[in-house]
Amino acid sequence: MKCPIKKLSAYMDGELSGETRRAVDFHVSRCADCRMRLKRMRLSWNILDALGEAQDNPYLYTRVRSALMTRREQPRWRERVLLPVTALIALALGLFLGSLMTRHSVPVSTLAENDSYTRELETAAGSMLGDLYMELASQQLVSRGNGK
Amino acid sequence: MPDDQELMKRLKKGDEEALRLLVNRHRQSILNLAYRYVGNQDDAEEVAQDVFVNLYRSASRYTPQGKLTTYMYRIAVNLSLNKIRDRKVGRYLSLHGLSERNTAGNPADETQRPDTILENKELEAVVRAALDTLPAGQRTAVILKRFNGLSYEEIAEVMECSVSAVESRLHRAKLALQKKLKAYAKNE
């Protein structure tokens, strides 16, 4: 039998069964190289023990429970995402509308100018109306005189 | 004492006492599994905590196929790998650097590690560095086999792969570890 190098790991772990295990068993008993390979593999495998263990934490359940409670209390996505986003959109819309209104409104200076202009117009209109009134009144007087 | 499947049925109904029993029954093996990946107590406890939180949250979807531990180990392995990925491992001394120091035969180096405790710490760092250089699949197979004593079939279930894939990964991992730990194996 050719050296079953790829089977040595499973052989070491006791994972071979039946005919395969017996064949490897027989081979290893006769092959010094495979015995050496197995020995080296076992040595490095045993060194892994140096990795040690974690310390026990008898309060792990308390931690788990606390984590579950905290996550339960956290606001759902609607409150976490939807509300801030809605508020942001409302704010942006308000700013946009505000800017639109400002753009289309008359500046204060123009208003002031318009105010004096309006006063001039009013004065002009007033004098025109006065003239018209005077004219109508005189016409009426003339017609009365003619009627007599 | 109710078995794991019975406790999972109770957990599905929101029974927190079932969760307490499951945590107390399995916390040490989950802590150890996480510790062998992440390398420190704090991170291991965080991973273990999240394993049980996940278990509680996924209880309604859990279907009893095989052992509960297989299911929990799968969660623990994934969370541990995520933890390692997040913090970008690399803070441990490289195996190469340590090997050079230990095999140099420099008297100054000998005085730097005079007692056994330090030697053990150093050996632990060497082993961890050796494990960290393995691809995630090989590392998982090694940890589950060496420390959790799972059979190839159980490892295949945890890793969701074939038994022959587990066999192949373990074979390659052992050869790689043998190479990296050669200097230490001689002293055994």
mmCIF file of C-alpha atoms in Angstrom:
data_model
loop_
_atom_site.group_PDB
_atom_site.id
_atom_site.type_symbol
_atom_site.label_atom_id
_atom_site.label_comp_id
_atom_site.label_asym_id
_atom_site.label_seq_id
_atom_site.Cartn_x
_atom_site.Cartn_y
_atom_site.Cartn_z
ATOM 1 C CA MET A 1 0.000 0.000 0.000
ATOM 2 C CA LYS A 2 1.223 3.460 -0.928
ATOM 3 C CA CYS A 3 1.629 5.815 2.086
ATOM 4 C CA PRO A 4 -1.915 7.027 2.914
ATOM 5 C CA ILE A 5 -0.723 10.531 3.805
ATOM 6 C CA LYS A 6 -4.091 12.187 3.232
ATOM 7 C CA LYS A 7 -5.794 9.654 5.484
ATOM 8 C CA LEU A 8 -3.435 10.077 8.426
ATOM 9 C CA SER A 9 -5.265 13.064 9.867
ATOM 10 C CA ALA A 10 -8.631 11.287 9.888
ATOM 11 C CA TYR A 11 -6.873 8.155 11.192
ATOM 12 C CA MET A 12 -5.431 10.175 14.066
ATOM 13 C CA ASP A 13 -8.887 11.560 14.855
ATOM 14 C CA GLY A 14 -10.431 8.082 14.855
ATOM 15 C CA GLU A 15 -12.672 9.058 11.952
ATOM 16 C CA LEU A 16 -11.869 6.150 9.658
ATOM 17 C CA SER A 17 -14.045 3.118 9.764
ATOM 18 C CA GLY A 18 -14.105 -0.457 8.532
ATOM 19 C CA GLU A 19 -11.783 -1.507 5.769
ATOM 20 C CA THR A 20 -10.056 1.867 5.392
ATOM 21 C CA ARG A 21 -9.107 2.011 9.067
ATOM 22 C CA ARG A 22 -7.771 -1.540 9.021
ATOM 23 C CA ALA A 23 -5.722 -0.846 5.896
ATOM 24 C CA VAL A 24 -4.162 2.322 7.353
ATOM 25 C CA ASP A 25 -3.591 0.540 10.648
ATOM 26 C CA PHE A 26 -1.726 -2.229 8.892
ATOM 27 C CA HIS A 27 0.294 0.221 6.807
ATOM 28 C CA VAL A 28 1.337 2.346 9.792
ATOM 29 C CA SER A 29 2.475 -0.716 11.718
ATOM 30 C CA ARG A 30 4.950 -1.432 8.913
ATOM 31 C CA CYS A 31 5.910 2.088 7.755
ATOM 32 C CA ALA A 32 8.348 4.067 9.923
ATOM 33 C CA ASP A 33 7.823 7.217 7.827
ATOM 34 C CA CYS A 34 4.085 7.228 8.444
ATOM 35 C CA ARG A 35 4.626 6.577 12.133
ATOM 36 C CA MET A 36 6.925 9.612 12.219
ATOM 37 C CA ARG A 37 4.350 11.679 10.307
ATOM 38 C CA LEU A 38 1.698 10.702 12.829
ATOM 39 C CA LYS A 39 3.957 11.511 15.745
ATOM 40 C CA ARG A 40 4.753 14.992 14.398
ATOM 41 C CA MET A 41 1.104 15.651 13.694
ATOM 42 C CA ARG A 42 0.142 14.612 17.237
ATOM 43 C CA LEU A 43 2.840 16.787 18.813
ATOM 44 C CA SER A 44 1.741 19.948 17.044
ATOM 45 C CA TRP A 45 -1.904 19.037 17.717
ATOM 46 C CA ASN A 46 -1.202 18.718 21.434
ATOM 47 C CA ILE A 47 0.536 22.092 21.562
ATOM 48 C CA LEU A 48 -2.835 23.673 20.755
ATOM 49 C CA ASP A 49 -3.728 23.075 24.413
ATOM 50 C CA ALA A 50 -1.630 26.148 25.181
ATOM 51 C CA LEU A 51 -4.496 28.249 23.882
ATOM 52 C CA GLY A 52 -6.234 27.987 27.235
ATOM 53 C CA GLU A 53 -9.878 28.598 28.098
ATOM 54 C CA ALA A 54 -12.158 31.514 28.774
ATOM 55 C CA GLN A 55 -13.082 32.261 32.356
ATOM 56 C CA ASP A 56 -16.607 31.338 33.299
ATOM 57 C CA ASN A 57 -19.041 34.208 33.725
ATOM 58 C CA PRO A 58 -21.924 33.168 35.993
ATOM 59 C CA TYR A 59 -23.657 36.472 35.212
ATOM 60 C CA LEU A 60 -23.870 35.873 31.492
ATOM 61 C CA TYR A 61 -27.642 35.343 31.686
ATOM 62 C CA THR A 62 -28.025 38.753 33.361
ATOM 63 C CA ARG A 63 -26.036 40.280 30.510
ATOM 64 C CA VAL A 64 -28.144 38.501 27.904
ATOM 65 C CA ARG A 65 -31.366 39.615 29.553
ATOM 66 C CA SER A 66 -30.130 43.161 29.864
ATOM 67 C CA ALA A 67 -29.149 43.187 26.168
ATOM 68 C CA LEU A 68 -32.591 41.904 25.220
ATOM 69 C CA MET A 69 -34.306 44.572 27.347
ATOM 70 C CA THR A 70 -32.149 47.352 25.934
ATOM 71 C CA ARG A 71 -32.847 46.302 22.387
ATOM 72 C CA ARG A 72 -36.563 46.060 23.148
ATOM 73 C CA GLU A 73 -36.584 49.597 24.513
ATOM 74 C CA GLN A 74 -34.844 50.991 21.487
ATOM 75 C CA PRO A 75 -37.309 52.874 19.266
ATOM 76 C CA ARG A 76 -38.464 51.040 16.205
ATOM 77 C CA TRP A 77 -37.312 52.085 12.770
ATOM 78 C CA ARG A 78 -40.370 54.248 12.279
ATOM 79 C CA GLU A 79 -39.478 56.371 15.254
ATOM 80 C CA ARG A 80 -35.761 56.180 14.600
ATOM 81 C CA VAL A 81 -35.837 56.969 10.910
ATOM 82 C CA LEU A 82 -39.259 58.069 9.727
ATOM 83 C CA LEU A 83 -39.825 60.871 12.247
ATOM 84 C CA PRO A 84 -36.473 62.622 11.766
ATOM 85 C CA VAL A 85 -36.768 62.261 7.992
ATOM 86 C CA THR A 86 -40.306 63.718 7.994
ATOM 87 C CA ALA A 87 -39.169 66.594 10.178
ATOM 88 C CA LEU A 88 -36.254 67.241 7.848
ATOM 89 C CA ILE A 89 -38.485 67.225 4.757
ATOM 90 C CA ALA A 90 -40.938 69.607 6.455
ATOM 91 C CA LEU A 91 -38.097 71.943 7.358
ATOM 92 C CA ALA A 92 -36.669 71.852 3.839
ATOM 93 C CA LEU A 93 -40.109 72.492 2.358
ATOM 94 C CA GLY A 94 -40.632 75.410 4.715
ATOM 95 C CA LEU A 95 -37.296 76.911 3.753
ATOM 96 C CA PHE A 96 -38.016 76.412 0.039
ATOM 97 C CA LEU A 97 -41.436 78.034 0.238
ATOM 98 C CA GLY A 98 -39.993 80.820 2.336
ATOM 99 C CA SER A 99 -37.322 81.496 -0.274
ATOM 100 C CA LEU A 100 -39.934 81.453 -3.060
ATOM 101 C CA MET A 101 -42.078 84.009 -1.264
ATOM 102 C CA THR A 102 -39.106 86.231 -0.641
ATOM 103 C CA ARG A 103 -38.082 86.067 -4.292
ATOM 104 C CA HIS A 104 -41.515 87.163 -5.576
ATOM 105 C CA SER A 105 -42.292 89.848 -3.005
ATOM 106 C CA VAL A 106 -41.599 93.618 -3.541
ATOM 107 C CA PRO A 107 -38.558 94.957 -1.722
ATOM 108 C CA VAL A 108 -39.155 97.439 1.066
ATOM 109 C CA SER A 109 -37.330 100.192 -0.774
ATOM 110 C CA THR A 110 -39.629 99.728 -3.756
ATOM 111 C CA LEU A 111 -42.565 99.870 -1.434
ATOM 112 C CA ALA A 112 -41.311 103.135 -0.022
ATOM 113 C CA GLU A 113 -40.832 104.539 -3.527
ATOM 114 C CA ASN A 114 -44.267 103.309 -4.535
ATOM 115 C CA ASP A 115 -45.724 104.973 -1.500
ATOM 116 C CA SER A 116 -44.542 108.421 -2.507
ATOM 117 C CA TYR A 117 -45.562 107.749 -6.091
ATOM 118 C CA THR A 118 -49.011 106.722 -4.901
ATOM 119 C CA ARG A 119 -49.250 109.927 -2.961
ATOM 120 C CA GLU A 120 -48.350 111.881 -6.124
ATOM 121 C CA LEU A 121 -50.939 109.917 -8.068
ATOM 122 C CA GLU A 122 -53.509 110.577 -5.417
ATOM 123 C CA THR A 123 -52.751 114.277 -5.534
ATOM 124 C CA ALA A 124 -52.923 114.317 -9.299
ATOM 125 C CA ALA A 125 -56.157 112.358 -9.302
ATOM 126 C CA GLY A 126 -57.579 114.655 -6.662
ATOM 127 C CA SER A 127 -56.818 117.741 -8.682
ATOM 128 C CA MET A 128 -58.261 116.148 -11.813
ATOM 129 C CA LEU A 129 -61.438 115.255 -9.962
ATOM 130 C CA GLY A 130 -61.608 118.801 -8.594
ATOM 131 C CA ASP A 131 -61.287 120.251 -12.080
ATOM 132 C CA LEU A 132 -63.951 117.889 -13.375
ATOM 133 C CA TYR A 133 -66.251 118.827 -10.521
ATOM 134 C CA MET A 134 -65.773 122.490 -11.185
ATOM 135 C CA GLU A 135 -66.470 122.014 -14.865
ATOM 136 C CA LEU A 136 -69.632 120.024 -14.214
ATOM 137 C CA ALA A 137 -70.801 122.594 -11.678
ATOM 138 C CA SER A 138 -70.290 125.480 -14.074
ATOM 139 C CA GLN A 139 -72.091 123.578 -16.840
ATOM 140 C CA GLN A 140 -74.986 123.050 -14.499
ATOM 141 C CA LEU A 141 -75.103 126.727 -13.654
ATOM 142 C CA VAL A 142 -75.060 127.610 -17.321
ATOM 143 C CA SER A 143 -77.929 125.237 -18.108
ATOM 144 C CA ARG A 144 -79.960 126.630 -15.218
ATOM 145 C CA GLY A 145 -79.385 130.138 -16.497
ATOM 146 C CA ASN A 146 -80.487 129.153 -19.969
ATOM 147 C CA GLY A 147 -83.577 127.480 -18.566
ATOM 148 C CA LYS A 148 -84.656 130.649 -16.887
ATOM 149 C CA MET B 1 -34.120 18.381 33.705
ATOM 150 C CA PRO B 2 -35.684 19.382 30.353
ATOM 151 C CA ASP B 3 -33.541 18.711 27.290
ATOM 152 C CA ASP B 4 -32.454 21.389 24.805
ATOM 153 C CA GLN B 5 -35.286 20.782 22.348
ATOM 154 C CA GLU B 6 -37.860 21.029 25.115
ATOM 155 C CA LEU B 7 -36.312 24.293 26.264
ATOM 156 C CA MET B 8 -36.389 25.632 22.709
ATOM 157 C CA LYS B 9 -40.110 24.856 22.513
ATOM 158 C CA ARG B 10 -40.610 26.843 25.693
ATOM 159 C CA LEU B 11 -38.404 29.632 24.385
ATOM 160 C CA LYS B 12 -40.587 29.871 21.275
ATOM 161 C CA LYS B 13 -43.441 30.785 23.598
ATOM 162 C CA GLY B 14 -41.303 33.488 25.178
ATOM 163 C CA ASP B 15 -40.418 31.568 28.348
ATOM 164 C CA GLU B 16 -37.441 33.432 29.771
ATOM 165 C CA GLU B 17 -36.766 30.728 32.338
ATOM 166 C CA ALA B 18 -35.976 28.419 29.408
ATOM 167 C CA LEU B 19 -33.476 30.971 28.175
ATOM 168 C CA ARG B 20 -31.864 31.111 31.612
ATOM 169 C CA LEU B 21 -31.481 27.326 31.661
ATOM 170 C CA LEU B 22 -30.010 27.269 28.161
ATOM 171 C CA VAL B 23 -27.544 30.041 28.957
ATOM 172 C CA ASN B 24 -26.380 28.343 32.128
ATOM 173 C CA ARG B 25 -26.088 24.981 30.406
ATOM 174 C CA HIS B 26 -24.113 26.106 27.382
ATOM 175 C CA ARG B 27 -22.381 29.332 28.371
ATOM 176 C CA GLN B 28 -18.987 27.755 29.087
ATOM 177 C CA SER B 29 -18.700 25.904 25.792
ATOM 178 C CA ILE B 30 -19.840 28.968 23.843
ATOM 179 C CA LEU B 31 -17.470 31.216 25.804
ATOM 180 C CA ASN B 32 -14.578 28.855 25.124
ATOM 181 C CA LEU B 33 -15.397 28.567 21.451
ATOM 182 C CA ALA B 34 -15.533 32.347 21.079
ATOM 183 C CA TYR B 35 -12.385 32.801 23.185
ATOM 184 C CA ARG B 36 -10.394 30.512 20.899
ATOM 185 C CA TYR B 37 -11.328 32.703 17.974
ATOM 186 C CA VAL B 38 -11.151 36.194 19.411
ATOM 187 C CA GLY B 39 -8.395 35.662 21.985
ATOM 188 C CA ASN B 40 -9.656 37.751 24.878
ATOM 189 C CA GLN B 41 -12.247 37.445 27.604
ATOM 190 C CA ASP B 42 -14.177 40.661 26.887
ATOM 191 C CA ASP B 43 -14.756 39.939 23.218
ATOM 192 C CA ALA B 44 -15.553 36.292 23.996
ATOM 193 C CA GLU B 45 -18.237 37.371 26.485
ATOM 194 C CA GLU B 46 -19.679 39.818 23.988
ATOM 195 C CA VAL B 47 -19.881 37.103 21.342
ATOM 196 C CA ALA B 48 -21.422 34.636 23.825
ATOM 197 C CA GLN B 49 -23.992 37.227 24.867
ATOM 198 C CA ASP B 50 -24.934 37.856 21.227
ATOM 199 C CA VAL B 51 -25.198 34.110 20.563
ATOM 200 C CA PHE B 52 -27.914 33.787 23.208
ATOM 201 C CA VAL B 53 -29.644 37.001 22.132
ATOM 202 C CA ASN B 54 -29.742 35.601 18.577
ATOM 203 C CA LEU B 55 -30.999 32.277 19.890
ATOM 204 C CA TYR B 56 -33.842 34.019 21.713
ATOM 205 C CA ARG B 57 -34.752 36.128 18.715
ATOM 206 C CA SER B 58 -34.643 33.246 16.240
ATOM 207 C CA ALA B 59 -36.463 30.767 18.496
ATOM 208 C CA SER B 60 -39.720 31.190 16.558
ATOM 209 C CA ARG B 61 -37.976 30.187 13.306
ATOM 210 C CA TYR B 62 -35.960 27.353 14.856
ATOM 211 C CA THR B 63 -36.721 23.876 13.559
ATOM 212 C CA PRO B 64 -35.300 20.973 15.554
ATOM 213 C CA GLN B 65 -32.857 19.365 13.101
ATOM 214 C CA GLY B 66 -29.939 17.737 14.847
ATOM 215 C CA LYS B 67 -28.437 19.022 18.065
ATOM 216 C CA LEU B 68 -29.123 22.502 19.374
ATOM 217 C CA THR B 69 -25.406 22.876 20.079
ATOM 218 C CA THR B 70 -24.686 22.529 16.357
ATOM 219 C CA TYR B 71 -27.034 25.439 15.719
ATOM 220 C CA MET B 72 -25.486 27.509 18.513
ATOM 221 C CA TYR B 73 -21.931 26.749 17.406
ATOM 222 C CA ARG B 74 -22.810 27.942 13.908
ATOM 223 C CA ILE B 75 -24.034 31.257 15.320
ATOM 224 C CA ALA B 76 -20.966 31.494 17.569
ATOM 225 C CA VAL B 77 -18.540 30.814 14.699
ATOM 226 C CA ASN B 78 -20.173 33.437 12.482
ATOM 227 C CA LEU B 79 -20.265 36.058 15.221
ATOM 228 C CA SER B 80 -16.648 35.342 16.188
ATOM 229 C CA LEU B 81 -15.493 35.691 12.588
ATOM 230 C CA ASN B 82 -17.414 38.959 12.315
ATOM 231 C CA LYS B 83 -15.787 40.196 15.497
ATOM 232 C CA ILE B 84 -12.326 39.358 14.177
ATOM 233 C CA ARG B 85 -13.095 41.004 10.858
ATOM 234 C CA ASP B 86 -14.362 44.128 12.587
ATOM 235 C CA ARG B 87 -11.355 44.720 14.718
ATOM 236 C CA LYS B 88 -8.853 43.652 12.050
ATOM 237 C CA VAL B 89 -6.699 41.133 13.806
ATOM 238 C CA GLY B 90 -3.019 41.691 13.668
ATOM 239 C CA ARG B 91 -2.256 42.920 17.120
ATOM 240 C CA TYR B 92 -0.620 39.646 18.084
ATOM 241 C CA LEU B 93 3.045 39.156 17.450
ATOM 242 C CA SER B 94 3.737 37.380 14.228
ATOM 243 C CA LEU B 95 4.690 33.751 14.461
ATOM 244 C CA HIS B 96 7.699 34.458 12.310
ATOM 245 C CA GLY B 97 9.028 37.057 14.722
ATOM 246 C CA LEU B 98 8.472 34.855 17.757
ATOM 247 C CA SER B 99 10.057 31.827 16.149
ATOM 248 C CA GLU B 100 13.153 33.805 15.347
ATOM 249 C CA ARG B 101 13.411 35.024 18.935
ATOM 250 C CA ASN B 102 12.952 31.584 20.407
ATOM 251 C CA THR B 103 15.312 29.722 18.168
ATOM 252 C CA ALA B 104 18.050 32.334 18.105
ATOM 253 C CA GLY B 105 19.717 30.982 21.244
ATOM 254 C CA ASN B 106 20.576 34.506 22.341
ATOM 255 C CA PRO B 107 21.327 34.617 26.113
ATOM 256 C CA ALA B 108 19.670 38.041 26.326
ATOM 257 C CA ASP B 109 16.462 36.504 25.050
ATOM 258 C CA GLU B 110 16.625 33.847 27.739
ATOM 259 C CA THR B 111 16.696 36.465 30.483
ATOM 260 C CA GLN B 112 13.675 38.166 28.990
ATOM 261 C CA ARG B 113 11.489 35.146 29.730
ATOM 262 C CA PRO B 114 12.755 33.632 32.934
ATOM 263 C CA ASP B 115 9.683 31.972 34.367
ATOM 264 C CA THR B 116 7.219 29.415 33.229
ATOM 265 C CA ILE B 117 4.248 31.794 33.253
ATOM 266 C CA LEU B 118 5.845 33.965 30.678
ATOM 267 C CA GLU B 119 6.763 30.912 28.628
ATOM 268 C CA ASN B 120 3.183 29.720 28.721
ATOM 269 C CA LYS B 121 1.917 33.142 27.696
ATOM 270 C CA GLU B 122 4.376 33.205 24.885
ATOM 271 C CA LEU B 123 3.464 29.718 23.771
ATOM 272 C CA GLU B 124 -0.198 30.729 23.806
ATOM 273 C CA ALA B 125 0.642 33.722 21.625
ATOM 274 C CA VAL B 126 2.581 31.476 19.250
ATOM 275 C CA VAL B 127 -0.287 29.001 18.988
ATOM 276 C CA ARG B 128 -2.786 31.795 18.474
ATOM 277 C CA ALA B 129 -0.639 33.375 15.801
ATOM 278 C CA ALA B 130 -0.333 29.990 14.088
ATOM 279 C CA LEU B 131 -4.107 29.530 14.191
ATOM 280 C CA ASP B 132 -4.712 33.043 12.932
ATOM 281 C CA THR B 133 -2.675 32.373 9.815
ATOM 282 C CA LEU B 134 -4.989 29.519 8.831
ATOM 283 C CA PRO B 135 -7.856 30.251 6.455
ATOM 284 C CA ALA B 136 -11.170 30.700 8.325
ATOM 285 C CA GLY B 137 -12.518 27.309 7.221
ATOM 286 C CA GLN B 138 -9.457 25.407 8.436
ATOM 287 C CA ARG B 139 -9.365 27.363 11.685
ATOM 288 C CA THR B 140 -13.009 26.605 12.384
ATOM 289 C CA ALA B 141 -12.505 22.908 11.712
ATOM 290 C CA VAL B 142 -9.467 22.819 14.024
ATOM 291 C CA ILE B 143 -11.226 24.639 16.880
ATOM 292 C CA LEU B 144 -14.362 22.518 16.649
ATOM 293 C CA LYS B 145 -12.374 19.290 16.487
ATOM 294 C CA ARG B 146 -9.581 20.009 18.921
ATOM 295 C CA PHE B 147 -11.439 21.955 21.585
ATOM 296 C CA ASN B 148 -15.114 21.102 21.224
ATOM 297 C CA GLY B 149 -14.486 17.468 20.353
ATOM 298 C CA LEU B 150 -16.981 17.415 17.493
ATOM 299 C CA SER B 151 -17.012 14.572 15.003
ATOM 300 C CA TYR B 152 -16.340 15.278 11.327
ATOM 301 C CA GLU B 153 -20.042 14.919 10.649
ATOM 302 C CA GLU B 154 -20.962 17.451 13.327
ATOM 303 C CA ILE B 155 -18.316 19.880 12.085
ATOM 304 C CA ALA B 156 -19.752 19.493 8.583
ATOM 305 C CA GLU B 157 -23.187 20.408 9.971
ATOM 306 C CA VAL B 158 -21.869 23.483 11.760
ATOM 307 C CA MET B 159 -19.896 24.601 8.713
ATOM 308 C CA GLU B 160 -22.604 23.566 6.267
ATOM 309 C CA CYS B 161 -20.226 21.608 4.079
ATOM 310 C CA SER B 162 -19.463 17.965 3.269
ATOM 311 C CA VAL B 163 -17.622 15.555 5.564
ATOM 312 C CA SER B 164 -14.898 15.147 2.941
ATOM 313 C CA ALA B 165 -14.404 18.931 2.918
ATOM 314 C CA VAL B 166 -13.927 18.828 6.695
ATOM 315 C CA GLU B 167 -11.435 15.976 6.343
ATOM 316 C CA SER B 168 -9.492 17.869 3.723
ATOM 317 C CA ARG B 169 -9.477 21.116 5.723
ATOM 318 C CA LEU B 170 -8.265 19.364 8.848
ATOM 319 C CA HIS B 171 -5.553 17.532 6.939
ATOM 320 C CA ARG B 172 -4.210 20.772 5.443
ATOM 321 C CA ALA B 173 -4.552 22.611 8.753
ATOM 322 C CA LYS B 174 -2.576 19.956 10.611
ATOM 323 C CA LEU B 175 0.228 20.079 8.084
ATOM 324 C CA ALA B 176 0.327 23.870 8.280
ATOM 325 C CA LEU B 177 0.318 23.864 12.093
ATOM 326 C CA GLN B 178 3.016 21.219 12.150
ATOM 327 C CA LYS B 179 5.189 23.461 10.015
ATOM 328 C CA LYS B 180 4.536 26.582 12.077
ATOM 329 C CA LEU B 181 4.874 24.906 15.481
ATOM 330 C CA LYS B 182 7.827 22.716 14.583
ATOM 331 C CA ALA B 183 10.223 24.513 16.925
ATOM 332 C CA TYR B 184 7.888 23.968 19.879
ATOM 333 C CA ALA B 185 6.899 20.410 19.077
ATOM 334 C CA LYS B 186 10.524 19.310 19.502
ATOM 335 C CA ASN B 187 10.456 20.431 23.118
ATOM 336 C CA GLU B 188 7.400 18.397 23.988
#
